[in-house]
XYZ file of C-alpha atoms in Angstrom:
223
model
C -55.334 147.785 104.902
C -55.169 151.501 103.999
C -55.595 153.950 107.479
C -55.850 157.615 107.176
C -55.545 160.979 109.360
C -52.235 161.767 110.670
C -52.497 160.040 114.284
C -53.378 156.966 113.018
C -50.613 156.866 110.743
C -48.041 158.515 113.070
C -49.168 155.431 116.142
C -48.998 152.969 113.932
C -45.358 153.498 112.879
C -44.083 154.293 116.685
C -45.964 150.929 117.967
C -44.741 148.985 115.235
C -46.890 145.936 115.900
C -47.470 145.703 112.223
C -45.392 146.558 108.975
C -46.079 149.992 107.065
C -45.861 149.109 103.918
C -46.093 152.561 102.144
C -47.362 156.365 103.095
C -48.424 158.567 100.982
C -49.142 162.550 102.175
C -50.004 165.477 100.639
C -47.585 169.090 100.461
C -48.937 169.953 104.398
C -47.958 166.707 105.482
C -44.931 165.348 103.886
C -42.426 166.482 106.339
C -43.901 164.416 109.048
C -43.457 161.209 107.622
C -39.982 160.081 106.163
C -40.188 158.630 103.178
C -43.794 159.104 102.662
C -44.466 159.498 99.110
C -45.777 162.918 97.544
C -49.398 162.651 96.579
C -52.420 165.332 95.899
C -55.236 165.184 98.452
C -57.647 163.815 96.066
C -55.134 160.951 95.049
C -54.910 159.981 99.164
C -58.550 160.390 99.256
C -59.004 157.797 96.472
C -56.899 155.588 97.982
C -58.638 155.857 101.588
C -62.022 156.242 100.059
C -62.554 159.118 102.461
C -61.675 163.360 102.202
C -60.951 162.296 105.880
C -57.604 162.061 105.842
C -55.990 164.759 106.674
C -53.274 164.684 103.636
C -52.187 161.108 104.967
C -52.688 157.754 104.589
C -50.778 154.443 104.608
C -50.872 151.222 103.769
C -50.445 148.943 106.794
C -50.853 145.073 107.604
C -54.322 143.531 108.745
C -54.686 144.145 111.988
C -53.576 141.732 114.975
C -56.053 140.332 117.343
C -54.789 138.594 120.677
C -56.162 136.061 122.372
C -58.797 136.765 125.084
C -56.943 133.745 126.764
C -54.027 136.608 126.724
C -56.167 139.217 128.366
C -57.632 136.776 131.013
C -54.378 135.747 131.971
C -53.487 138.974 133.276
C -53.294 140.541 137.020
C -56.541 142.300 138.585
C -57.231 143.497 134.744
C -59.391 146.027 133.761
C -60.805 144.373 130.205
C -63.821 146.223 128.500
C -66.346 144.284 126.816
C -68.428 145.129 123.132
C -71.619 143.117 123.150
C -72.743 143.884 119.591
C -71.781 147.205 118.881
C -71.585 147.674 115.231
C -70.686 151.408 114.620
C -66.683 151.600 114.160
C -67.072 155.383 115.432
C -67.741 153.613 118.724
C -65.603 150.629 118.870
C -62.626 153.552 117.535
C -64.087 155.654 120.878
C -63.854 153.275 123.272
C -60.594 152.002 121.958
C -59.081 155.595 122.494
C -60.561 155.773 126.234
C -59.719 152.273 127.497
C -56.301 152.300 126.198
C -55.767 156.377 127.497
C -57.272 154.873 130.744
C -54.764 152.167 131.030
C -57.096 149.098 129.997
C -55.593 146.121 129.727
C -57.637 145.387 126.646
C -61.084 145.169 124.639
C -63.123 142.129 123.580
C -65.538 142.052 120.421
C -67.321 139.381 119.178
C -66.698 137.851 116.013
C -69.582 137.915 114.137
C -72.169 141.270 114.141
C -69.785 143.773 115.553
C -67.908 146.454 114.387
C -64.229 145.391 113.591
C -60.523 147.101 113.819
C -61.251 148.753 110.607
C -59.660 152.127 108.930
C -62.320 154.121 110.345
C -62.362 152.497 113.412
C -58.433 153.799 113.507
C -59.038 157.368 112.570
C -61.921 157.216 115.574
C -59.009 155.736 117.877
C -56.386 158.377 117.088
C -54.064 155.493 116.505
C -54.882 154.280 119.801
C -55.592 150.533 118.467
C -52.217 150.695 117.717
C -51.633 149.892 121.431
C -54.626 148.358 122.721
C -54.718 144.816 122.737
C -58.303 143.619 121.395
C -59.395 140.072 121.499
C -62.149 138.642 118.995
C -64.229 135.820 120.764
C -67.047 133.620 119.259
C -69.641 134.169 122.254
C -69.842 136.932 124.710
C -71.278 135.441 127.290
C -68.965 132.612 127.070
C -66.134 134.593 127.392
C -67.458 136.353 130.312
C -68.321 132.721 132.350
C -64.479 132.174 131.395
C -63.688 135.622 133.119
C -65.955 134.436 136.257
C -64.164 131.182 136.428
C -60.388 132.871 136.311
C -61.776 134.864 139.761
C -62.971 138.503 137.620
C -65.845 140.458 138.417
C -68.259 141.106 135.445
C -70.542 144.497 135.549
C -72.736 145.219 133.014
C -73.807 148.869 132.040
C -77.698 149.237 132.124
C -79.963 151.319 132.390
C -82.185 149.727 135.519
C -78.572 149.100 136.715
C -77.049 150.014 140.404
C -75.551 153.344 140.576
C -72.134 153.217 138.945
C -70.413 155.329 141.898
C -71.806 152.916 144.468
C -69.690 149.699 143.542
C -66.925 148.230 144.700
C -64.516 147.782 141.853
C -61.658 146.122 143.507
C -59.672 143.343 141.721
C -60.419 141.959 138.242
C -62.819 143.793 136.325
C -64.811 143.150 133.094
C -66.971 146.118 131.933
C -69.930 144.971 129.187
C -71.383 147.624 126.984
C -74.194 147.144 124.788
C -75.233 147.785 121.873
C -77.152 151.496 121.546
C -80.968 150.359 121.237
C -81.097 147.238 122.778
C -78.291 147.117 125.237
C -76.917 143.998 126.571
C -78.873 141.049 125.041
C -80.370 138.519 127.855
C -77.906 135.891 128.093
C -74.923 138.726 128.677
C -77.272 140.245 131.173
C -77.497 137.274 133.403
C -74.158 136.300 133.511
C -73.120 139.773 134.823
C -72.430 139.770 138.643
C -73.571 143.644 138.864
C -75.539 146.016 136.471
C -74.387 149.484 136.517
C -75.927 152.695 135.537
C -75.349 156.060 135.116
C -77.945 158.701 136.549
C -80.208 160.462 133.833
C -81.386 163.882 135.169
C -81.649 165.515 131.626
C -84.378 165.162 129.245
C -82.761 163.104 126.792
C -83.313 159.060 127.048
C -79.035 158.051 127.104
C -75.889 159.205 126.700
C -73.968 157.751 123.514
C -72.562 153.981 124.365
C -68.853 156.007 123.819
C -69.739 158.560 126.634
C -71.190 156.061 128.896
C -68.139 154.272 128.504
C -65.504 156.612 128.935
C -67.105 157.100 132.611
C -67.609 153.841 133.628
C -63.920 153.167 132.310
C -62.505 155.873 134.579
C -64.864 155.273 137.620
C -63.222 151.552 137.753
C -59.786 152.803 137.307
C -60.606 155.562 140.508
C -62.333 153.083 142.022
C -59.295 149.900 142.267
């Protein structure tokens, strides 16, 4: 896998959960990385297919998911939950706030969702490197599996309870849904609460990345 921009690059070295396998960087960037290899920004934009880049890119091992049984396992965890959500700008987003917030880790499912890709990475500022993020084969399986090892599961929607009005002691499992459609039916009903966020604006929602980073951060205040 070839990641880009100069955080990505730089976490993924100082995590070292997977080999770097080469760098390449460009004249402003060179002295950052040791033993990067000298290359023109339009040679590192070939090889990242982007002119995002930021004169650096490397090429890295596939990504590492963990177990959800891993995540579930854990202490009063905080574990936040992508039902769907198939824009790697978001799933890179909400990487970078759970893991900033002290998340103990992320769940996706495994078929129509966005995955740890490069862009995902560059949306992350390397912060993937650190998270631990757990690829399931149904949501709302995963969640009655959360239930049953004592967690509490809240659901973000729009009809929802009023996010600063819950208790969010002990185990926690935050859902997200997908922008459109939100949480599909099944996820819905096996949520213990629905939470929402108040809209006094004029505009319909806030990005699924924005509500996120609130909901993440009320739950951490809130334990």
């Amino acid at each position: 896998m070839i990641i880009y921009g100069r955080n990505p690059v730089r976490e993924a070295i100082a995590a070292g959960r997977r080999p770097v396998k080469q760098i390449w960087a460009a004249k402003g960037a060179i002295a950052e990385f040791g033993g990067a290899r000298p290359a023109s920004n339009e040679e590192i934009a070939k090889l990242a297919g982007t002119d995002a880049h930021q004169g650096v890119c490397a090429d890295v091992a596939a990504y590492h998911y963990v177990g959800a049984h891993e995540l579930l396992a854990r202490k009063d965890p905080l574990i936040v939950v992508l039902d769907e959500i198939q824009d790697p700008q978001n799933l890179g987003a909400i990487a970078r706030t759970a893991e900033a917030a002290g998340a103990d880790g992320l769940v996706i499912p495994d078929r129509r969702s966005a995955e740890v890709t490069p862009s995902a990475c560059k949306a992350s500022a390397g912060a993937v490197e650190y998270l631990p993020i757990a690829r399931v084969r149904n949501i709302a399986d995963f969640l009655g599996e959360a239930k049953a090892a004592g967690h509490w599961i809240y659901g973000a929607a729009g009809d929802g309870q009023a996010y600063d009005t819950v208790d969010y002691s002990g185990g926690r499992v935050l859902v997200m849904g997908a922008e459109g459609t939100g949480l599909r039916p099944r996820v819905r009903e096996t949520c213990d609460v629905l939470v929402a966020l108040p809209q006094r604006g004029r505009i319909e929602s806030l990005n699924v990345s924005a509500a996120a980073a609130v909901l993440v951060y009320a739950m951490v205040a809130g334990n």
